[in-house]
């Protein structure tokens, strides 16, 4: 994969959720999710929670996303904050970096966003 600054199509992955490893029969938990999209125009962070008509969320710049740190904790995505901080400073963050750290934490590749 290439750095987001040279990609022609967005790279988007669900990188944090308190429901990533749920199984049938598990108790219900209110879902929180963080999606990262690396686009030619710059990174976009998707922040969402809930299900069905009770769901809410949006797409945010890295700077805006950093103002929602409590959501990162609820989505078990605090590991993303240093990457988002780099994005907010205008630094390049690659898909490879994000996937590598996700795999180190979770032992598998991230699902599509």
Short mmCIF file of C-alpha atoms in Angstrom, two decimals:
data_model
loop_
_atom_site.label_atom_id
_atom_site.label_comp_id
_atom_site.label_asym_id
_atom_site.label_seq_id
_atom_site.Cartn_x
_atom_site.Cartn_y
_atom_site.Cartn_z
CA UNK A 1 0.00 0.00 0.00
CA UNK A 2 1.09 3.56 -0.54
CA UNK A 3 1.10 6.59 1.71
CA UNK A 4 -2.17 8.48 1.71
CA UNK A 5 -0.57 11.46 -0.03
CA UNK A 6 -0.20 9.45 -3.25
CA UNK A 7 -3.23 7.18 -3.16
CA UNK A 8 -5.89 7.66 -5.81
CA UNK A 9 -8.57 5.74 -3.92
CA UNK A 10 -9.10 5.97 -0.17
CA UNK A 11 -7.77 3.29 2.14
CA UNK A 12 -10.39 2.81 4.87
CA UNK A 13 -10.35 0.37 7.79
CA UNK A 14 -12.22 -0.14 11.03
CA UNK A 15 -9.31 0.14 13.46
CA UNK A 16 -11.05 0.32 16.83
CA UNK A 17 -14.30 -1.01 18.24
CA UNK A 18 -15.41 -2.44 21.54
CA UNK A 19 -17.15 -5.13 19.46
CA UNK A 20 -14.30 -6.35 17.23
CA UNK A 21 -14.16 -9.83 18.71
CA UNK A 22 -17.75 -10.47 19.74
CA UNK A 23 -19.30 -13.87 19.23
CA UNK A 24 -22.87 -15.07 18.86
CA UNK A 25 -24.40 -15.34 22.30
CA UNK A 26 -22.25 -12.62 23.90
CA UNK A 27 -24.11 -10.05 25.96
CA UNK A 28 -25.06 -6.84 24.15
CA UNK A 29 -22.70 -3.90 24.55
CA UNK A 30 -23.33 -0.44 23.15
CA UNK A 31 -20.98 -0.22 20.14
CA UNK A 32 -18.26 2.41 19.72
CA UNK A 33 -16.13 2.49 16.57
CA UNK A 34 -13.22 4.40 15.02
CA UNK A 35 -12.55 4.19 11.29
CA UNK A 36 -9.53 5.73 9.59
CA UNK A 37 -9.62 6.72 5.93
CA UNK A 38 -6.39 7.75 4.23
CA UNK A 39 -7.34 9.84 1.21
CA UNK A 40 -5.49 11.84 -1.39
CA UNK A 41 -7.06 15.00 0.07
CA UNK A 42 -5.91 14.04 3.58
CA UNK A 43 -6.94 11.68 6.38
CA UNK A 44 -10.50 11.47 7.69
CA UNK A 45 -11.47 9.87 10.99
CA UNK A 46 -14.88 8.22 11.33
CA UNK A 47 -16.31 8.19 14.84
CA UNK A 48 -19.54 6.37 15.56
CA UNK A 49 -21.61 4.72 18.23
CA UNK A 50 -24.89 2.89 18.54
CA UNK A 51 -27.05 0.64 16.37
CA UNK A 52 -29.90 1.24 13.96
CA UNK A 53 -31.95 4.37 14.59
CA UNK A 54 -30.01 4.96 17.80
CA UNK A 55 -26.70 5.29 15.95
CA UNK A 56 -24.78 8.54 15.66
CA UNK A 57 -21.46 9.50 14.20
CA UNK A 58 -19.58 11.52 11.67
CA UNK A 59 -16.42 12.04 9.69
CA UNK A 60 -13.85 14.36 11.24
CA UNK A 61 -10.48 15.89 10.52
CA UNK A 62 -7.67 14.57 12.73
CA UNK A 63 -7.76 17.83 14.70
CA UNK A 64 -11.50 17.47 15.35
CA UNK A 65 -11.18 13.78 16.21
CA UNK A 66 -8.62 14.54 18.92
CA UNK A 67 -11.32 16.52 20.72
CA UNK A 68 -13.25 13.26 21.20
CA UNK A 69 -10.66 11.28 23.16
CA UNK A 70 -13.24 9.69 25.47
CA UNK A 71 -14.68 7.94 22.42
CA UNK A 72 -11.27 6.45 21.61
CA UNK A 73 -11.20 4.89 25.08
CA UNK A 74 -14.74 3.50 24.73
CA UNK A 75 -13.83 2.03 21.32
CA UNK A 76 -10.61 0.53 22.74
CA UNK A 77 -8.67 2.67 20.27
CA UNK A 78 -6.36 4.72 22.46
CA UNK A 79 -3.43 3.22 20.53
CA UNK A 80 -4.57 5.33 17.55
CA UNK A 81 -4.12 8.68 19.30
CA UNK A 82 -0.37 9.08 18.56
CA UNK A 83 -1.07 8.38 14.87
CA UNK A 84 -3.97 10.87 14.80
CA UNK A 85 -1.76 13.46 16.53
CA UNK A 86 0.83 13.00 13.78
CA UNK A 87 -1.87 13.39 11.13
CA UNK A 88 -3.08 16.58 12.86
CA UNK A 89 0.47 17.98 12.60
CA UNK A 90 0.47 17.26 8.87
CA UNK A 91 2.80 14.27 9.10
CA UNK A 92 2.26 11.29 6.84
CA UNK A 93 0.90 8.14 8.42
CA UNK A 94 0.90 5.08 6.20
CA UNK A 95 -1.60 2.28 5.96
CA UNK A 96 1.28 -0.10 6.66
CA UNK A 97 2.00 1.56 10.01
CA UNK A 98 -1.62 1.34 11.08
CA UNK A 99 -2.06 -2.26 9.95
CA UNK A 100 1.20 -3.33 11.59
CA UNK A 101 0.22 -1.90 14.97
CA UNK A 102 -3.33 -3.28 14.70
CA UNK A 103 -1.89 -6.74 13.99
CA UNK A 104 0.53 -6.46 16.92
CA UNK A 105 -2.37 -5.64 19.25
CA UNK A 106 -5.06 -7.94 17.84
CA UNK A 107 -3.19 -10.73 16.05
CA UNK A 108 -5.07 -10.30 12.77
CA UNK A 109 -5.61 -7.82 9.95
CA UNK A 110 -8.18 -5.05 10.44
CA UNK A 111 -11.63 -5.37 8.87
CA UNK A 112 -12.67 -3.09 6.04
CA UNK A 113 -14.21 0.19 7.19
#
